[in-house]
CSV table of C-alpha atoms in Angstrom, one decimal:
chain,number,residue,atom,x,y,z
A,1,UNK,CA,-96.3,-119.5,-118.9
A,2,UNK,CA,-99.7,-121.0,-119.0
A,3,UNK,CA,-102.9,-118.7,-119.4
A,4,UNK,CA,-104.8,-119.3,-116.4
A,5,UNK,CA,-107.7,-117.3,-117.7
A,6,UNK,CA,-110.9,-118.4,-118.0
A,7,UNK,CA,-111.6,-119.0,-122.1
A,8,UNK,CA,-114.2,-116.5,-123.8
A,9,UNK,CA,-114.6,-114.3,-120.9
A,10,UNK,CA,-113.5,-110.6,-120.6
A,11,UNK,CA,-110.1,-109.4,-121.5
A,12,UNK,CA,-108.6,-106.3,-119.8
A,13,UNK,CA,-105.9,-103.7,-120.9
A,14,UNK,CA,-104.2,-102.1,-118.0
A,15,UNK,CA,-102.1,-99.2,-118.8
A,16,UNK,CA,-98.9,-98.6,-116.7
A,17,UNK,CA,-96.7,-101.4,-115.2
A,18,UNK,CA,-96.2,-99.0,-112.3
A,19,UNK,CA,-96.9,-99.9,-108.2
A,20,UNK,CA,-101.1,-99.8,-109.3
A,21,UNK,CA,-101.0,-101.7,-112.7
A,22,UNK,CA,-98.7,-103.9,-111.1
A,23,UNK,CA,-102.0,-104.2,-108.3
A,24,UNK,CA,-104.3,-104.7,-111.1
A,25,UNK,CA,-102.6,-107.3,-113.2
A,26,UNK,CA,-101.9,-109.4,-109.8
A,27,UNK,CA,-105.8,-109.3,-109.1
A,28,UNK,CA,-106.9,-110.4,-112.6
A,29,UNK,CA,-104.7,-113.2,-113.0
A,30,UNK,CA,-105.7,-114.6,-109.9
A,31,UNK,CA,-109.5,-114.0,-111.0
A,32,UNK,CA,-108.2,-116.1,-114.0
A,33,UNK,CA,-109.5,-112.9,-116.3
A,34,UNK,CA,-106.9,-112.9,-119.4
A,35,UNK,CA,-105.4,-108.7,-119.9
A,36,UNK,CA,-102.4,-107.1,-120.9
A,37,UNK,CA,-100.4,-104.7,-119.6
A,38,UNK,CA,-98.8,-101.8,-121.5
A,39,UNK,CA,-95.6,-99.6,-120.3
A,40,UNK,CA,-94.0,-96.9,-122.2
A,41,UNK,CA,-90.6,-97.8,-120.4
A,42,UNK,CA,-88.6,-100.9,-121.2
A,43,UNK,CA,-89.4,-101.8,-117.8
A,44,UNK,CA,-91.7,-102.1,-114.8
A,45,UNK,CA,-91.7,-99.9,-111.9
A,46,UNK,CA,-93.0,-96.8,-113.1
A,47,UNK,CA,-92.2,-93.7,-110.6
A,48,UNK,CA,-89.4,-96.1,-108.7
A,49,UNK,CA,-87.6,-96.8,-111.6
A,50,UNK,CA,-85.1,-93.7,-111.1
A,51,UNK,CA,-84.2,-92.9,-114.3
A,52,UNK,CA,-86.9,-94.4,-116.3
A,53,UNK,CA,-86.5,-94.2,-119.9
A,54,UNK,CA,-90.1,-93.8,-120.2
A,55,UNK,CA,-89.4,-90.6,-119.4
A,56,UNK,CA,-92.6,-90.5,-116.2
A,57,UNK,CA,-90.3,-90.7,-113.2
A,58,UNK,CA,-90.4,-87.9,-110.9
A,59,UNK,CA,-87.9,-89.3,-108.4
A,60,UNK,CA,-84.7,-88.0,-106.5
A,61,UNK,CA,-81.7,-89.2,-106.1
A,62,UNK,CA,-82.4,-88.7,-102.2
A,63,UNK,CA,-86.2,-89.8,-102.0
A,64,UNK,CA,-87.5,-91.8,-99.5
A,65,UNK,CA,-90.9,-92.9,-98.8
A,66,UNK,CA,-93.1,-90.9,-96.2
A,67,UNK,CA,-94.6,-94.2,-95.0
A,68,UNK,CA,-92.5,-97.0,-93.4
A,69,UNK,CA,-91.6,-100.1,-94.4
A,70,UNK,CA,-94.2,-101.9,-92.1
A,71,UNK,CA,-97.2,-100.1,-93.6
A,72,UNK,CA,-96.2,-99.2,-97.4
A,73,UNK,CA,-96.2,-102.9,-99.0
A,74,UNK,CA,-99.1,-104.7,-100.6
A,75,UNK,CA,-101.1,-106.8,-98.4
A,76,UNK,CA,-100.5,-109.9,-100.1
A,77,UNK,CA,-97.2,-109.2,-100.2
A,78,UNK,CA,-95.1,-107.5,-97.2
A,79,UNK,CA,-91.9,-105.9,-97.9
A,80,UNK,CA,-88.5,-107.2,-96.7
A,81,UNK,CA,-87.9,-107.0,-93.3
A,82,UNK,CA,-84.1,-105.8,-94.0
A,83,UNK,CA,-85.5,-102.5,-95.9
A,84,UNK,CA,-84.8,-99.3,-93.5
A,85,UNK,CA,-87.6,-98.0,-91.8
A,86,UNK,CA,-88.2,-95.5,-94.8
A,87,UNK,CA,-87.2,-97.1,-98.1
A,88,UNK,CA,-85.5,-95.4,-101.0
A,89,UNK,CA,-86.5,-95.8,-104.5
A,90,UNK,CA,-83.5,-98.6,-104.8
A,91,UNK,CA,-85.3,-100.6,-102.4
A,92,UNK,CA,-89.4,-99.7,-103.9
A,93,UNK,CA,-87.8,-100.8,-107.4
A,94,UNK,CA,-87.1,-103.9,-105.9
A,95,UNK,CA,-89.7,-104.5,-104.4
A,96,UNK,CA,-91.9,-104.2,-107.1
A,97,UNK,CA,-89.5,-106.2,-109.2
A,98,UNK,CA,-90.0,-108.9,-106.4
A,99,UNK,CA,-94.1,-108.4,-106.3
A,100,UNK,CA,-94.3,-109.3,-110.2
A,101,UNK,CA,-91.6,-112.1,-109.9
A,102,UNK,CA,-93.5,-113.5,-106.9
A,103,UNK,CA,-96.8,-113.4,-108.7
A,104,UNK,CA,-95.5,-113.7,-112.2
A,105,UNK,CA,-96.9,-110.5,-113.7
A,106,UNK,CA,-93.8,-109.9,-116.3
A,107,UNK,CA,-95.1,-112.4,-119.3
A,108,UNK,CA,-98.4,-110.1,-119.1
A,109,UNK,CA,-96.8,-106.8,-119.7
A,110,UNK,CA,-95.5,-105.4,-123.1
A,111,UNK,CA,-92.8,-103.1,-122.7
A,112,UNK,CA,-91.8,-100.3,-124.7
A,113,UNK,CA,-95.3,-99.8,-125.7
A,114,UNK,CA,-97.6,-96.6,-125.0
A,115,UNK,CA,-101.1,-96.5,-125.4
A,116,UNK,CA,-101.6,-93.8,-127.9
A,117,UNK,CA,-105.8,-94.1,-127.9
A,118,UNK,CA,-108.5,-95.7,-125.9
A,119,UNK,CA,-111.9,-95.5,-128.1
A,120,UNK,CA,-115.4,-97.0,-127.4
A,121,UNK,CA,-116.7,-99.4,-129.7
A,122,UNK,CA,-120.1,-99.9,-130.8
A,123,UNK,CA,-121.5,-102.8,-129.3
A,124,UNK,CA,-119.2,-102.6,-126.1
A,125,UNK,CA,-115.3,-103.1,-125.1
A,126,UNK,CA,-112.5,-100.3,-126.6
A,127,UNK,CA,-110.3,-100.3,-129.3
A,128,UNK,CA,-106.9,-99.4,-127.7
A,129,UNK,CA,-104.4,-98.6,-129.9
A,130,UNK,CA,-100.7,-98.5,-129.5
A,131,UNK,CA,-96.9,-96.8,-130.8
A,132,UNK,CA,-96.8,-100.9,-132.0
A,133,UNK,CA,-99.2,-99.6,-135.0
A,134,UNK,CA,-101.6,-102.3,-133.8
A,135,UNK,CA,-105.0,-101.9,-132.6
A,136,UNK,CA,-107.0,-104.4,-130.2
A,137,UNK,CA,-110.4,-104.9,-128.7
A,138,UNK,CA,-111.0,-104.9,-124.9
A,139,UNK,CA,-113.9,-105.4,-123.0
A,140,UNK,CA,-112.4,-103.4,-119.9
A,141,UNK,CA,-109.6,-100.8,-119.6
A,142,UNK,CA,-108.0,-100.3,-116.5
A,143,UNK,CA,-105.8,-96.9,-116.1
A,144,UNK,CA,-103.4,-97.1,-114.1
A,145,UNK,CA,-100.6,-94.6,-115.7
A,146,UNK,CA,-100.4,-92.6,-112.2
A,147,UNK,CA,-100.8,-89.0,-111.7
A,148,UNK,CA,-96.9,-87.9,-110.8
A,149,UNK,CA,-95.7,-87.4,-114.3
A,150,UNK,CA,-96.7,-83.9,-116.2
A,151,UNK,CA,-95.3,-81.2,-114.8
A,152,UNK,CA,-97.7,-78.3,-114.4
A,153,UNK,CA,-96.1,-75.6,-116.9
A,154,UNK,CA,-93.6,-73.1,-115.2
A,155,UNK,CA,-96.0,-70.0,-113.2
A,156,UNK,CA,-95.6,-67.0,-115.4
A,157,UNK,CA,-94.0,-64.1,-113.5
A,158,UNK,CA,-94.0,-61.0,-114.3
A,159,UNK,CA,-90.2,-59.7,-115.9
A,160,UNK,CA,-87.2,-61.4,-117.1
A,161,UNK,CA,-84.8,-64.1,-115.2
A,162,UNK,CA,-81.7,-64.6,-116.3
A,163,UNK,CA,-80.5,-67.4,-114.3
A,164,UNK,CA,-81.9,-70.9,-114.6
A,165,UNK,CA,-85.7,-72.4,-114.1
A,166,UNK,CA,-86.3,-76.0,-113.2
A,167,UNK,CA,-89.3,-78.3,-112.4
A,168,UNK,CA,-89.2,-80.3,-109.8
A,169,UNK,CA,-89.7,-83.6,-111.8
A,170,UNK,CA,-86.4,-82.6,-113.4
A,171,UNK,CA,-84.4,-82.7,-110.1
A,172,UNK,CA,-82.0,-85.9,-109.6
A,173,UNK,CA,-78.9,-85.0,-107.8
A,174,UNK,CA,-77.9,-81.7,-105.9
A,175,UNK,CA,-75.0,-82.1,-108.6
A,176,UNK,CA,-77.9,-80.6,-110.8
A,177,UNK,CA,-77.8,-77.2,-108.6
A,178,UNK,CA,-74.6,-77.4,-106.5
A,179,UNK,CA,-73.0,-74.1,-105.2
A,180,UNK,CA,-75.7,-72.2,-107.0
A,181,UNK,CA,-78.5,-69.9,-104.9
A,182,UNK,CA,-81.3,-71.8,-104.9
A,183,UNK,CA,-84.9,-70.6,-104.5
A,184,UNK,CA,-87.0,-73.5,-103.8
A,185,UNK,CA,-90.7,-72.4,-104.8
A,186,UNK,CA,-93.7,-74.6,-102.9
A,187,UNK,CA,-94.4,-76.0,-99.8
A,188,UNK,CA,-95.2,-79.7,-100.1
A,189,UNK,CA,-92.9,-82.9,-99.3
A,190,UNK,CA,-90.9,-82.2,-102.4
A,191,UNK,CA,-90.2,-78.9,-101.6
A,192,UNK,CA,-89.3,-79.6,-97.8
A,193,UNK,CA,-87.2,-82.6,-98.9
A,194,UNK,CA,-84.9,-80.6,-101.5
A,195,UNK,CA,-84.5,-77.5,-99.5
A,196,UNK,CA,-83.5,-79.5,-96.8
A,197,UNK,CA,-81.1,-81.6,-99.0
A,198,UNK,CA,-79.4,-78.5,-100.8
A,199,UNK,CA,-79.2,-76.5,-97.5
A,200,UNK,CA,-76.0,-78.9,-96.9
A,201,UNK,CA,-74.9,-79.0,-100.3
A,202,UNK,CA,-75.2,-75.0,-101.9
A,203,UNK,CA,-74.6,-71.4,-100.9
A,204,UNK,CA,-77.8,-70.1,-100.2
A,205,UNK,CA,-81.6,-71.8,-100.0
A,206,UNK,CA,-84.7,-69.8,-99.6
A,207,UNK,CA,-88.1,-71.0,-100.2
A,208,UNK,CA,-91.0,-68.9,-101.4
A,209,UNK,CA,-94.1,-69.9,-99.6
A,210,UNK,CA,-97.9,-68.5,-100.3
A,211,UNK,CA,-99.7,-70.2,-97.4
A,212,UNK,CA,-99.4,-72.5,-94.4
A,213,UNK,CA,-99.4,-76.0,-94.3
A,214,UNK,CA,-98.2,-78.4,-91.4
A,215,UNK,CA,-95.3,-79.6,-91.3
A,216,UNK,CA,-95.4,-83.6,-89.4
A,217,UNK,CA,-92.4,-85.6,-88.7
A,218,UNK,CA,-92.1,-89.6,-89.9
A,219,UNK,CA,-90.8,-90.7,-86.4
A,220,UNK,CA,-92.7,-90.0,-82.8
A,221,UNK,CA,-90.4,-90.9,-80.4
A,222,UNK,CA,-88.0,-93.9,-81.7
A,223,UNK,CA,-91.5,-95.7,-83.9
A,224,UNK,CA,-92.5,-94.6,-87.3
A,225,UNK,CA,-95.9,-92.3,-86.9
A,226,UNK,CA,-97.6,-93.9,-89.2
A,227,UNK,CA,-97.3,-97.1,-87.3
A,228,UNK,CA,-100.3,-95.1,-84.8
A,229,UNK,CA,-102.2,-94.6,-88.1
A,230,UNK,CA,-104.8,-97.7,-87.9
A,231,UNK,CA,-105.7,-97.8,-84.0
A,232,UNK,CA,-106.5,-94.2,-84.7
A,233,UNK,CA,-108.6,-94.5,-87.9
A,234,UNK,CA,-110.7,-97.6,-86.2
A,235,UNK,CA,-111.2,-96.2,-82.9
A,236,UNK,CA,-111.0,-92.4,-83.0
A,237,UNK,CA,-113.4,-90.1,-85.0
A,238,UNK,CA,-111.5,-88.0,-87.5
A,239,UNK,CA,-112.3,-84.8,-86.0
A,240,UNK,CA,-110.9,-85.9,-82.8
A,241,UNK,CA,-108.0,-87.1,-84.6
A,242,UNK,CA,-107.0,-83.5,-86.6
A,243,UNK,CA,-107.9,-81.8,-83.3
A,244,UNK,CA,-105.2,-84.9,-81.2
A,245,UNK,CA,-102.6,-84.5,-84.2
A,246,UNK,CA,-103.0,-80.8,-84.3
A,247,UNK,CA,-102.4,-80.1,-80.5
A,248,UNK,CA,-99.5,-83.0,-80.3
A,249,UNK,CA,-98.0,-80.7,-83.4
A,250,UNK,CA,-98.3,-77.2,-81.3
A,251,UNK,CA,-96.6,-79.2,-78.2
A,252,UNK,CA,-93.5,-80.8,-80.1
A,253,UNK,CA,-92.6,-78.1,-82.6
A,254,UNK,CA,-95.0,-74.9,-81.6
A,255,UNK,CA,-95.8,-72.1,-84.0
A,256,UNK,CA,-94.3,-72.6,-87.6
A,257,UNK,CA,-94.2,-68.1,-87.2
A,258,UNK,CA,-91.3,-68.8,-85.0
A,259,UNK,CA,-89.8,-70.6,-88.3
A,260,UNK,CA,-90.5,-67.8,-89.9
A,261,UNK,CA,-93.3,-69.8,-91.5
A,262,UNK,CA,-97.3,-68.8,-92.3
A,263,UNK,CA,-99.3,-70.2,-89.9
A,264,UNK,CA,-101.5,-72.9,-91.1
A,265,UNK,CA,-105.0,-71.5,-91.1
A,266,UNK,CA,-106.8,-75.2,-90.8
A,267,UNK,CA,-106.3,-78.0,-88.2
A,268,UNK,CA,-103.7,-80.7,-89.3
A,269,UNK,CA,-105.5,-83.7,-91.8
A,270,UNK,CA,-107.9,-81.0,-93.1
A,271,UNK,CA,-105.0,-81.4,-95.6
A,272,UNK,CA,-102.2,-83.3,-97.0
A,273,UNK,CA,-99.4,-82.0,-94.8
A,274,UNK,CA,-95.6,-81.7,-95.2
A,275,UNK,CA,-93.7,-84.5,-94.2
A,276,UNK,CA,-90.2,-84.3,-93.8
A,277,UNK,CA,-88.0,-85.2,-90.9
A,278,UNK,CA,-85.4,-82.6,-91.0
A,279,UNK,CA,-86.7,-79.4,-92.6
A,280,UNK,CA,-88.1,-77.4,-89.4
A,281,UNK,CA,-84.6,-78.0,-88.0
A,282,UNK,CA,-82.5,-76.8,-90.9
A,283,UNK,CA,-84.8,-73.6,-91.0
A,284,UNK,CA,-84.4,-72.9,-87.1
A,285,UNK,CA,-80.5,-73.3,-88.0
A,286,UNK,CA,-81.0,-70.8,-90.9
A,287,UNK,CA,-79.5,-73.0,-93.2
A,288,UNK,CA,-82.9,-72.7,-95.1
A,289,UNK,CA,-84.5,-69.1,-95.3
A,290,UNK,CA,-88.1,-68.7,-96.1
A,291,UNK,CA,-89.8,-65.6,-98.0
A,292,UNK,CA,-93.7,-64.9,-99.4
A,293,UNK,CA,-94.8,-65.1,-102.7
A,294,UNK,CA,-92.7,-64.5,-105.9
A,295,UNK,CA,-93.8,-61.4,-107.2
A,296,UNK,CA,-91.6,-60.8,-110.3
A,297,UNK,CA,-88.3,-61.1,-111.6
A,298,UNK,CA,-85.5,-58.4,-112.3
A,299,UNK,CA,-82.7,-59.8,-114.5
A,300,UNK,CA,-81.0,-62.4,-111.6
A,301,UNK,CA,-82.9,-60.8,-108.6
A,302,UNK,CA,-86.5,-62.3,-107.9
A,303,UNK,CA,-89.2,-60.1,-105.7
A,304,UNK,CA,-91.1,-61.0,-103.5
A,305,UNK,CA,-95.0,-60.1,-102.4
A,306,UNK,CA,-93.4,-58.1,-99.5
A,307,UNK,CA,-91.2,-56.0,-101.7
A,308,UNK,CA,-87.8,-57.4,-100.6
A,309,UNK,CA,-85.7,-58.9,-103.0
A,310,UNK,CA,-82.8,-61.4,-103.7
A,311,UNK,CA,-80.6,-62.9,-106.4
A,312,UNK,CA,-80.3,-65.9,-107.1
A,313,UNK,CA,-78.7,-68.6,-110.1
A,314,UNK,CA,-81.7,-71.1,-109.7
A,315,UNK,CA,-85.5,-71.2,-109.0
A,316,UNK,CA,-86.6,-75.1,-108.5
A,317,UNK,CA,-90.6,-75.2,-108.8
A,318,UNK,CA,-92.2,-77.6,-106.9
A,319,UNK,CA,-95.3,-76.4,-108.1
A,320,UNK,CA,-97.0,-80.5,-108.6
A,321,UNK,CA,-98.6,-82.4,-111.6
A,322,UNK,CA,-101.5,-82.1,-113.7
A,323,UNK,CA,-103.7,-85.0,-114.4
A,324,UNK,CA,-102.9,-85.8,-117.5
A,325,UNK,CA,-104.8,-88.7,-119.6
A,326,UNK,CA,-103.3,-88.4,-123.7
A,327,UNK,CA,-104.8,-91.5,-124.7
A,328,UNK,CA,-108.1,-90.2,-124.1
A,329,UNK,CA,-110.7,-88.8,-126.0
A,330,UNK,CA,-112.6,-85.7,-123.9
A,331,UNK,CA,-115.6,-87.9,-123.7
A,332,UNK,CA,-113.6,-90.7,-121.7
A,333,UNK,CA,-111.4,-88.0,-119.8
A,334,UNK,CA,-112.6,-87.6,-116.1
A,335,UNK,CA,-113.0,-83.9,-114.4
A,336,UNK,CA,-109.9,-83.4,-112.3
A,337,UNK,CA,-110.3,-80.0,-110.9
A,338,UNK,CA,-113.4,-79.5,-108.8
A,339,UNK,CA,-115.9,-82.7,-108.9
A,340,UNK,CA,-114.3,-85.8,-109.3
A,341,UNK,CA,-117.5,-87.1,-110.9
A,342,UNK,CA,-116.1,-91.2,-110.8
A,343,UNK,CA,-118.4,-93.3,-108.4
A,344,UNK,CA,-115.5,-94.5,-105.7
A,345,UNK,CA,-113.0,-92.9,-107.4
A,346,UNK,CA,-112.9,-95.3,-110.0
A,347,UNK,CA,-116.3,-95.5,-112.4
A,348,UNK,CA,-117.0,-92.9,-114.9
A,349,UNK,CA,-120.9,-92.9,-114.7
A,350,UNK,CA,-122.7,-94.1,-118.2
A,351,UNK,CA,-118.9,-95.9,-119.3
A,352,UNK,CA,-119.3,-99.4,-118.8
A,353,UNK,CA,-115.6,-101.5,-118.8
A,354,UNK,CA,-113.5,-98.0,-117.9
A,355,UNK,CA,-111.6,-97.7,-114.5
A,356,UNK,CA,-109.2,-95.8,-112.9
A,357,UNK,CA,-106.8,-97.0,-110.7
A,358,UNK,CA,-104.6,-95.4,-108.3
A,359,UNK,CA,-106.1,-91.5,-108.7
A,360,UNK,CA,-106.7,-91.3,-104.8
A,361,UNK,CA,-104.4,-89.4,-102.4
A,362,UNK,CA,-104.7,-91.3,-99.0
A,363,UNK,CA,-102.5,-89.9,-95.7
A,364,UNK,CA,-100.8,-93.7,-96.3
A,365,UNK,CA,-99.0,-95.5,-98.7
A,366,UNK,CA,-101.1,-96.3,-102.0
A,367,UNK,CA,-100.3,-99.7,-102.4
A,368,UNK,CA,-103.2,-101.2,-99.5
A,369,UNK,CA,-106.1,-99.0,-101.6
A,370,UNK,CA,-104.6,-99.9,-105.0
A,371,UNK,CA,-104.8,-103.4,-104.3
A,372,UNK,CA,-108.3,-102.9,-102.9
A,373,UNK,CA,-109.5,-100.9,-105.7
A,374,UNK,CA,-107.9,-103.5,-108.1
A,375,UNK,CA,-110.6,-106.2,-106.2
A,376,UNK,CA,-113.5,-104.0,-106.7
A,377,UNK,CA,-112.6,-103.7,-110.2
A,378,UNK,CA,-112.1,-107.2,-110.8
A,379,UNK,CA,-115.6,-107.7,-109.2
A,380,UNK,CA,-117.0,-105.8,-111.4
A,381,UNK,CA,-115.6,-107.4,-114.6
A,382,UNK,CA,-115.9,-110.5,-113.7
A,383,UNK,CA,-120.2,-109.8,-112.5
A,384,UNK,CA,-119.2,-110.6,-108.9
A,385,UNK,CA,-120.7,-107.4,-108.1
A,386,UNK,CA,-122.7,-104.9,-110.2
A,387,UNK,CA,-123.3,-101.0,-109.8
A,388,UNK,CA,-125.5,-99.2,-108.5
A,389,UNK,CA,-128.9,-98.3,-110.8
A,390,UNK,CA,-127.6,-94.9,-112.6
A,391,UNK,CA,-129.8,-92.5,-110.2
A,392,UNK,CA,-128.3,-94.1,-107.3
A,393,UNK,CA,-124.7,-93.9,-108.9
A,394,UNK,CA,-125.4,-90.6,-109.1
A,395,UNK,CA,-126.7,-90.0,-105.9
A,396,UNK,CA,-123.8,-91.6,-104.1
A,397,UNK,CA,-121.5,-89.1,-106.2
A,398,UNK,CA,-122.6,-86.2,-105.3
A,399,UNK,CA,-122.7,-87.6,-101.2
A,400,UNK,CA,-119.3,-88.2,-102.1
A,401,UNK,CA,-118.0,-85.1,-103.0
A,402,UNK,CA,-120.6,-83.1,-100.3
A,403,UNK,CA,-118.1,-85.5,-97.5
A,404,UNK,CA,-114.7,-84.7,-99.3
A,405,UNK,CA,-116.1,-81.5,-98.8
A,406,UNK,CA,-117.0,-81.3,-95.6
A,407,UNK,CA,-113.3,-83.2,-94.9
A,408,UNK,CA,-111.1,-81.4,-96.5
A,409,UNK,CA,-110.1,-77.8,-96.8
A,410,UNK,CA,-110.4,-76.4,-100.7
A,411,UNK,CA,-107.0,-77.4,-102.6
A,412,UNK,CA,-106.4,-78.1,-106.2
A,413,UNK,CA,-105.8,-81.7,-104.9
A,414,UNK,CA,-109.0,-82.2,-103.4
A,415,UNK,CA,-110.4,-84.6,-106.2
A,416,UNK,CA,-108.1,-87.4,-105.2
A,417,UNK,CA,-107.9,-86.8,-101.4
A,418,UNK,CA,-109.6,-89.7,-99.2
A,419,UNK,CA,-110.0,-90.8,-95.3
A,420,UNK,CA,-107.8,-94.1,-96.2
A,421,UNK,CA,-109.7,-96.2,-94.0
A,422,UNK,CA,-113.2,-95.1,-94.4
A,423,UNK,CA,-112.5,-95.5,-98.3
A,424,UNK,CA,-111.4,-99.0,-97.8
A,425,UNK,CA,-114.2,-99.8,-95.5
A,426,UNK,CA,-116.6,-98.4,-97.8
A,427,UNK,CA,-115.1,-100.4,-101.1
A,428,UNK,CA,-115.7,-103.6,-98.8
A,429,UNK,CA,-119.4,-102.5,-98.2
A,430,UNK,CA,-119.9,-102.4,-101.3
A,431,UNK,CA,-119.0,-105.2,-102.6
A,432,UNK,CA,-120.8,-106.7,-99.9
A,433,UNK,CA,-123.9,-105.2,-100.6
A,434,UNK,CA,-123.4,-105.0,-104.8
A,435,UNK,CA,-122.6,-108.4,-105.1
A,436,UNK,CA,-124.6,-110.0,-108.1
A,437,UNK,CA,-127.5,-112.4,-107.6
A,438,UNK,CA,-126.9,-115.8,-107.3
A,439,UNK,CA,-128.1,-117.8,-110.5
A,440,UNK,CA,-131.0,-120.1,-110.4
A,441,UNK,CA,-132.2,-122.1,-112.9
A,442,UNK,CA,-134.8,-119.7,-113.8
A,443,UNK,CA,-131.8,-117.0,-114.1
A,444,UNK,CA,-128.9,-118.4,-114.5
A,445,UNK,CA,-125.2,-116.8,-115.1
A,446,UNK,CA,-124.5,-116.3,-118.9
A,447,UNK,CA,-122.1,-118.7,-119.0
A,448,UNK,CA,-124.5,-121.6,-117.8
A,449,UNK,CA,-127.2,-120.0,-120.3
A,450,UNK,CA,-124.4,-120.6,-123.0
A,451,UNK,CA,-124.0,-124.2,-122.7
């Protein structure tokens, strides 16, 4: 295939050929801005490649995406209309598969190649080295390598268990646990979606839960609830929203205490709730018993923070991810826990060329801000758009974080959590406002001043 890019300008290194490298490489080659891609795996698809001999995927067998079909493809690029209503991770592959076909993103992308280091080089650009034992210069580096991948090490607990310990991540099948007790540790979509699954499949499921979360169906009614999602981000103030969501919640399913279940002690979007269609119902049918905190283990028996205690052959943590960047150096690596300090989620103040792609957590698919964040970034390479002076960078921050903040109640997760719709209405401000001066001949664009 032809390189469209434009000659001498910028080139780009994207890392992942996952759902948001795939977003980035599909922007620059329509900018005409020459990059490559890297993947570990021997192909694309990152998460949705079940399997993956890259080793990243996190996927189940049994997966399916919280987000319908209607809402979860890329904008220039709507998936199938045969998919079900929730697709799988056989029908996301594809559809990524069909995204790079369609846009003809696979000649860009070297497989079977991990980025082992990313370092700035005097002057300007990175030297990004790879397992290929070859080294290149980059004027931009785009990382886009997810943050679903590295398990968070097992909890230590107090005493000894004899049975088995699983992550999450390591789940496929319930062939992996079948006929065994299962405690199911967590309380997110993961842990909803595999206690639910092995209720049907083993002889006994109890999941350990510290605190309260809520637990929203996909379906309101016959439609898809996320199909509500953009009338009510356009035309109803958030707070109105949580306390609309919260109150159509308490009518439809009432207290989770009569699930035996903590009360959530926030109103519904202050978080990222659990979203799983059948888990309330396989709880009120006592197919899935829930219990506090794991306190310690005693040979097979686990204890809980109430003092009761069971036995059981296998405790599944779904206990999440860390961010994990290896190919970094600490100066490059961006603070995860606490302060995000990235302008938009993207920039690392005082790194010119470095962006990150994808490290947001919207209450919608991540393909729509992917694909807008991939723009932005393009803008930026490109000199469409420039940042703000570094005061003002920093300014805007810190208002950032001071609004997540305000938004969102205190979680390990709250670095990457955005209002989907303000984010993407405040990326297309700013590129509004950002956008570079027009040249003139006393100022004209570097190229022209080249010539």
């Amino acid at each position: 295939m032809a390189d469209t890019s434009t000659p001498g300008g910028p080139r780009v290194c994207v890392i992942g050929a996952g759902a948001c490298g795939l977003a980035a490489a599909q922007v620059l080659k329509e900018r005409g801005i020459a990059f490559d891609v890297y993947e570990r795996g021997s192909d694309l698809g990152g998460q949705w490649r079940f399997g993956n001999d890259s080793g990243t995927s996190a996927v189940y067998d049994s997966i399916e995406l919280n987000s319908s079909s209607a809402m979860s493809g890329f904008p220039k690029l709507p998936m199938p209309a045969h998919y079900p209503t929730f697709p799988g991770h056989a029908q996301m592959l594809d559809y990524l598969e069909r995204y790079a076909a369609h846009f003809g993103l696979r000649p860009h992308v070297r497989f079977r190649t991990t980025v082992t280091g990313v370092r700035p080089v005097p002057g300007g650009g990175y030297e990004v080295s790879t397992t290929a034992q070859d080294s290149r210069h980059y004027d931009a580096v785009v990382v886009a390598s997810g943050f679903h991948w590295d398990p968070k090490p097992l909890p230590v607990v107090g005493g000894h268990f004899t049975g088995h310990q699983l992550h999450s991540k390591d789940y496929k099948t319930p062939a992996d646990v079948r006929g065994d007790r299962v405690l199911v540790v967590g309380f997110g979509n993961t842990a909803c979606d595999l206690a639910t699954e092995l209720s049907r499949v083993t002889d006994r499921v109890v999941m350990s839960v510290r605190r309260g979360f809520w637990v929203t169906p996909k379906l309101y009614g016959s439609r898809p609830l996320d199909r509500f999602n953009p009338f009510l981000a356009r035309y109803v103030p958030m707070a109105l929203q949580s306390v609309l969501l919260t109150a159509m919640l308490w009518a439809k399913q009432g207290s989770l205490a009569r699930y035996g279940l903590p009360d959530p002690d926030h109103l519904v979007l202050r978080t990222h709730p659990a979203t799983c269609e059948g888990f309330l119902p396989a709880v009120r049918a006592g197919r899935v018993a829930v219990r506090p905190a794991v306190d310690r283990f005693d040979g097979d028996r686990v204890v809980f923070a109430d003092g009761t205690a069971e036995a059981f052959d296998t405790v599944l943590w779904c206990t999440g991810f860390r961010f994990s960047f290896p190919f970094l150096p600490p100066s490059l690596t961006p603070v995860m826990h606490g302060p995000m300090r990235l302008f938009r989620r993207i920039v690392m103040p005082g790194r010119p060329g470095l962006y990150f792609l994808g490290f947001v957590k919207p209450l919608s698919a991540i393909t729509v801000q992917a694909e807008a964040q991939a723009a932005w970034i393009a803008d930026l390479i490109d000199g469409t758009t420039v940042l703000p002076a570094p005061d003002d960078l920093a300014a805007e921050i810190a208002a950032d974080e001071r609004r997540v903040r305000r938004r969102y109640t205190a979680t390990p997760r709250l670095t990457v959590e955005i209002d989907w719709y303000r984010y993407l209405r405040q990326l297309a401000r700013d590129r509004r406002r950002l956008a570079a001066p027009a040249p003139t001949a006393a100022h004209p664009t570097k190229e022209a001043a080249a010539v």
